[in-house]
Each structure stands twice: as structure tokens, then as C-alpha cells.
């Protein structure tokens, strides 16, 4: 297949619907905590010389009593990779023109007993077309019950699609979400996948169904974890531990994260790209 435009539109619509459902659930949690915090949405347009329709997105940010800072972004962009960057992107050496649509979420929590979290899913086209994404849990103070619940949710949806997916994608997350200069993982993992190639219509439908299940699993499991921990009492030492861990998170996103690099290299919105950074962090 060569014309993926209708498929990009379908994926975009679903990512926007997932965004709306996630934001509504997070706002509901804030109401349960006695807060009237709500997402503020800022649309943005990408600019690229010689490109009349480069696309753009919407950045959504909320700061509340439970979610100290949470960002949920959806973007759909089209353009042409610079030659040196094209060599690093799947299928871009054959065709440097690309489309990309996806949702990206990062939540930093007020209570250090509630884990931070990251989730994204995306569909990209160059000379090839593929899905990628995943989610990982980043607790400053880990709880085995939360870790198991998070992994169980993704283990279950992986099993519905391919019996090899969970172990492959769990290991990929462990390998990817690692901070080499610190010698530590940035959290307790989850799943990470990329290059689920769409050679034809049937493959696209299979990979899209899996990607939808990843988003739905996240929406089911993470709010439950938040509700279970958000009223836990914490000490100044707990808060200090959280702020130190946020520093590690920031280091990973600025030094190693592919999504950050992709956004910066393709002229994305700077505030949307860097919304993943925590509102406060410390370094010793």
C-alpha cells in the first residue's frame, strides 16, 4: 500500500477520543480530591518551509491536588526529514517524507506514594508504515501490588493478540527505559514496542487493534492505582525521594528519549515536547 492517509485519519480520531476519555477520568479524580482543576488545551501549528500543510496538535495540561502536573498531547504532522536524521528513522532513507499521528501522556503526581507514569501510542509512515508505543510506571516509592497490577493489565492485552508480545515488549521497555550514566532503570517498567509494520490492510487492522488495547488498558489500570494511593500520608523524606527521582526522569527524557528527539528534529511545539519534564526536581 502507498496511500495511508485514510488510516492516519482513523488513528488520529481514535487518539483524540482516547485523550478525551483519559482527561475526563483524571479530572474526575481531581473532583474526588476536592479540586476543580481541569485541563487547559493549547492548539499549535507546525511550520516547515515549502510545506503548506505541516499539521500540528493540541497540548493539554492540568495542575491539581492529585496530579501536580499532567500533560496529554495529540499531534498529527506531515513533513520531510533532514537527510542526516532520515538515516535514523525506519524507512526514511527510501522516502524522507513522513506522517506521524499519536498521543503522548506524562503524569507527575503530588503524593510521592502515587507513581508517575508515561504512555504513548503512535502511527507513522515513511516508505513503510508502522505502529509503536507503550507505557511505563515510574514510582518514587514502589509498591509490589501496583507494579503487578500495571504489568497484569498489559500482559492480558498482549496475550489476546500474540503470545510472544508481553515478554518481548516487557524486555524492550526494561532495555529502553534505562539510564546508562546512572546504571538504573527509570521505573518498574511496562511495555514498549515499535515498528509493528503494516504491509497491508489486514496487518494495519491487527496492529491498530493492539494499539487501541494498549490505550484502553492504560485507562483501566492507572486511575485505579492513583485512587488506591492518593490519600496515603507522606513525610518530608518521602517528598525528597520523589524530587530526586524526578531528576533521574528528567535526565532520561533530555538525554535518551526518542520521542523528545523526534519532536525537536521535526519542528514540533517546544512546550508540548517538554511537557514531560516534572514541575519540580532536585539534584544532589
XYZ file of C-alpha atoms in Angstrom:
284
model
C 0.000 0.000 0.000
C 1.134 3.558 -0.673
C -1.803 5.748 0.408
C -2.035 5.646 4.188
C -3.919 8.942 4.561
C -7.307 7.382 5.478
C -5.580 5.152 8.041
C -3.748 8.117 9.539
C -7.101 9.888 9.870
C -8.652 6.872 11.623
C -5.738 6.603 14.029
C -5.861 10.361 14.731
C -9.574 10.184 15.547
C -9.020 7.334 17.971
C -6.057 9.022 19.678
C -8.196 12.123 20.187
C -11.030 10.039 21.620
C -8.597 8.304 23.985
C -7.286 11.714 25.048
C -10.786 12.899 25.856
C -11.571 9.808 27.940
C -8.286 9.939 29.844
C -8.622 13.647 30.608
C -12.211 13.180 31.798
C -11.105 10.386 34.147
C -8.212 12.416 35.534
C -10.493 15.393 36.126
C -12.927 13.061 37.917
C -10.117 12.030 40.265
C -9.423 15.676 40.997
C -13.101 16.173 41.886
C -12.878 13.241 44.295
C -9.966 15.058 45.963
C -11.978 18.271 46.311
C -10.255 20.074 43.453
C -11.790 21.881 40.499
C -8.625 21.532 38.394
C -9.226 20.989 34.693
C -7.156 20.576 31.568
C -6.207 23.666 29.626
C -5.849 22.986 25.898
C -3.495 24.883 23.618
C -3.551 24.213 19.880
C -0.346 24.631 17.903
C 0.674 24.507 14.248
C 3.899 23.093 12.904
C 5.894 25.215 10.463
C 8.090 23.896 7.660
C 9.403 25.854 4.715
C 7.778 24.753 1.475
C 5.110 22.704 3.271
C 1.620 24.203 3.039
C 0.022 21.596 5.334
C 2.561 20.596 8.005
C -0.095 19.806 10.609
C 0.044 20.395 14.328
C -1.613 19.323 17.527
C -3.181 20.185 20.851
C -1.311 20.319 24.147
C -3.400 19.599 27.232
C -2.044 20.346 30.725
C -3.648 20.111 34.162
C -2.213 21.064 37.558
C -4.266 19.931 40.518
C -4.257 18.454 44.000
C -3.576 14.870 42.859
C -1.926 15.476 39.515
C 0.765 18.023 40.290
C 1.357 18.249 36.542
C -0.082 16.045 33.814
C 0.233 16.606 30.096
C -1.729 14.842 27.369
C -0.749 15.736 23.815
C -2.182 14.666 20.480
C -0.439 15.671 17.274
C -0.685 14.866 13.582
C 2.130 16.180 11.417
C 3.490 15.786 7.908
C 6.832 16.806 6.521
C 10.236 15.813 5.285
C 13.144 14.608 7.424
C 16.511 16.292 7.155
C 18.948 13.903 5.400
C 21.086 13.177 8.465
C 18.037 12.480 10.643
C 16.346 10.397 7.944
C 19.105 7.817 8.263
C 17.952 7.095 11.829
C 14.241 6.627 11.028
C 12.606 3.412 9.858
C 12.029 3.582 6.070
C 13.064 7.235 5.788
C 16.217 6.633 3.764
C 13.964 5.385 0.957
C 11.421 8.171 1.435
C 12.239 11.113 3.741
C 8.646 12.336 3.668
C 6.688 11.296 6.736
C 3.362 11.482 8.501
C 3.023 10.904 12.226
C -0.005 10.901 14.484
C -0.083 9.931 18.131
C -0.939 10.570 21.748
C 1.660 11.183 24.444
C 0.989 11.397 28.186
C 3.154 12.048 31.231
C 1.776 12.480 34.754
C 3.754 13.735 37.752
C 1.842 13.235 40.980
C 1.644 15.399 44.101
C 1.821 12.470 46.523
C 5.132 10.554 46.316
C 3.290 7.307 47.051
C 1.418 7.677 43.748
C 3.612 6.677 40.803
C 4.420 8.928 37.903
C 3.535 7.396 34.568
C 4.216 7.679 30.845
C 2.111 6.376 27.958
C 2.146 6.936 24.231
C 0.859 5.296 21.079
C 1.558 6.404 17.523
C 1.248 5.605 13.816
C 3.972 6.703 11.394
C 4.537 6.428 7.669
C 7.648 6.861 5.521
C 8.389 4.297 2.826
C 6.985 1.966 5.487
C 4.015 2.251 7.836
C 4.021 1.112 11.443
C 2.641 1.463 14.956
C 4.601 1.947 18.150
C 4.010 2.889 21.745
C 3.815 1.571 25.254
C 3.543 2.628 28.874
C 5.819 2.512 31.897
C 5.282 3.131 35.604
C 7.708 5.364 37.495
C 7.137 5.181 41.267
C 9.479 7.082 43.607
C 8.302 4.615 46.283
C 7.499 1.304 44.569
C 4.704 -0.992 45.723
C 4.690 -4.575 44.512
C 0.879 -4.573 44.247
C 0.897 -1.558 41.925
C 3.702 -2.964 39.797
C 1.907 -6.288 39.402
C -1.431 -4.645 38.578
C 0.186 -2.455 35.925
C 2.024 -5.353 34.306
C -1.002 -7.657 34.564
C -3.115 -5.222 32.577
C -0.648 -5.191 29.691
C 0.137 -8.892 29.975
C -3.559 -9.611 29.447
C -3.978 -7.488 26.337
C -0.723 -8.776 24.854
C -1.934 -12.352 25.306
C -5.074 -11.582 23.305
C -3.013 -10.552 20.296
C 0.190 -12.580 20.277
C 1.579 -14.964 22.922
C 5.097 -13.573 22.398
C 4.206 -9.873 22.781
C 4.343 -9.429 26.536
C 7.781 -10.897 27.170
C 9.218 -9.199 24.086
C 7.739 -5.812 24.844
C 8.386 -6.005 28.598
C 12.085 -6.668 27.908
C 12.116 -3.878 25.331
C 10.786 -1.498 27.983
C 13.392 -2.675 30.504
C 16.154 -2.129 27.952
C 14.826 1.207 26.697
C 13.802 2.904 29.952
C 17.297 2.627 31.420
C 19.618 5.470 32.396
C 23.118 4.272 31.407
C 25.073 7.035 33.152
C 23.231 6.238 36.414
C 23.100 2.479 35.919
C 19.443 2.361 36.946
C 16.037 1.873 35.336
C 13.819 4.927 35.475
C 10.930 2.940 36.943
C 9.397 -0.529 37.236
C 8.816 -0.965 33.523
C 5.790 -1.827 31.465
C 5.804 -2.461 27.732
C 7.473 -0.733 24.801
C 7.055 -1.623 21.138
C 7.953 -0.130 17.790
C 7.935 -0.974 14.082
C 4.762 -3.067 14.141
C 4.781 -2.935 10.373
C 1.660 -2.646 8.239
C 2.433 -4.416 4.981
C -1.241 -4.491 4.001
C -4.737 -3.630 5.192
C -5.053 -6.743 7.357
C -1.780 -6.053 9.158
C -2.836 -2.461 9.771
C -6.114 -3.564 11.327
C -4.322 -6.075 13.593
C -1.732 -3.564 14.746
C -4.301 -0.817 15.214
C -6.462 -3.138 17.334
C -3.469 -3.940 19.535
C -2.554 -0.268 19.875
C -6.138 0.564 20.845
C -5.986 -2.125 23.529
C -2.760 -0.605 24.894
C -4.535 2.726 25.365
C -7.622 1.120 26.869
C -5.537 -0.991 29.284
C -3.771 2.138 30.492
C -7.084 3.905 31.063
C -8.321 0.958 33.113
C -5.306 0.331 35.326
C -3.631 3.663 36.063
C -6.615 5.542 37.554
C -7.202 2.550 39.848
C -3.602 2.769 41.074
C -3.973 6.525 41.655
C -7.174 6.124 43.656
C -5.545 3.445 45.798
C -2.595 5.648 46.848
C -3.600 9.304 46.563
C -4.651 9.678 50.218
C -1.577 7.962 51.676
C 0.221 10.148 54.190
C 3.798 11.066 53.341
C 6.792 12.576 55.086
C 9.308 15.239 54.028
C 11.742 12.386 53.397
C 9.217 10.777 51.030
C 8.878 14.069 49.144
C 12.644 14.456 48.906
C 12.886 10.958 47.464
C 10.266 11.858 44.864
C 12.090 15.030 43.822
C 15.383 13.178 43.450
C 13.680 10.529 41.319
C 12.169 13.246 39.156
C 15.684 14.434 38.443
C 16.500 10.997 37.054
C 13.334 11.127 34.957
C 14.328 14.495 33.515
C 17.812 13.220 32.701
C 16.400 10.305 30.725
C 13.954 12.419 28.752
C 16.509 15.052 27.832
C 19.397 12.713 27.018
C 17.947 9.444 25.714
C 14.242 9.679 24.886
C 13.498 9.094 21.188
C 10.210 10.950 21.284
C 11.873 14.107 22.581
C 14.482 13.912 19.829
C 11.847 13.221 17.156
C 9.816 16.248 18.201
C 12.808 18.574 18.280
C 14.155 17.320 14.942
C 10.807 17.685 13.175
C 9.914 21.201 14.290
C 7.362 20.254 16.917
C 5.957 22.562 19.570
C 8.639 23.039 22.238
C 6.188 23.329 25.138
C 4.399 20.158 24.018
C 7.677 18.267 23.593
C 8.993 19.273 27.011
C 5.696 18.863 28.883
C 7.157 15.560 30.102
C 9.534 17.400 32.428
C 8.491 17.478 36.099
C 7.312 20.717 37.697
C 9.953 20.431 40.439
C 13.038 18.259 40.894
C 16.292 18.210 42.830
C 19.823 17.013 42.213
C 22.362 16.291 44.919
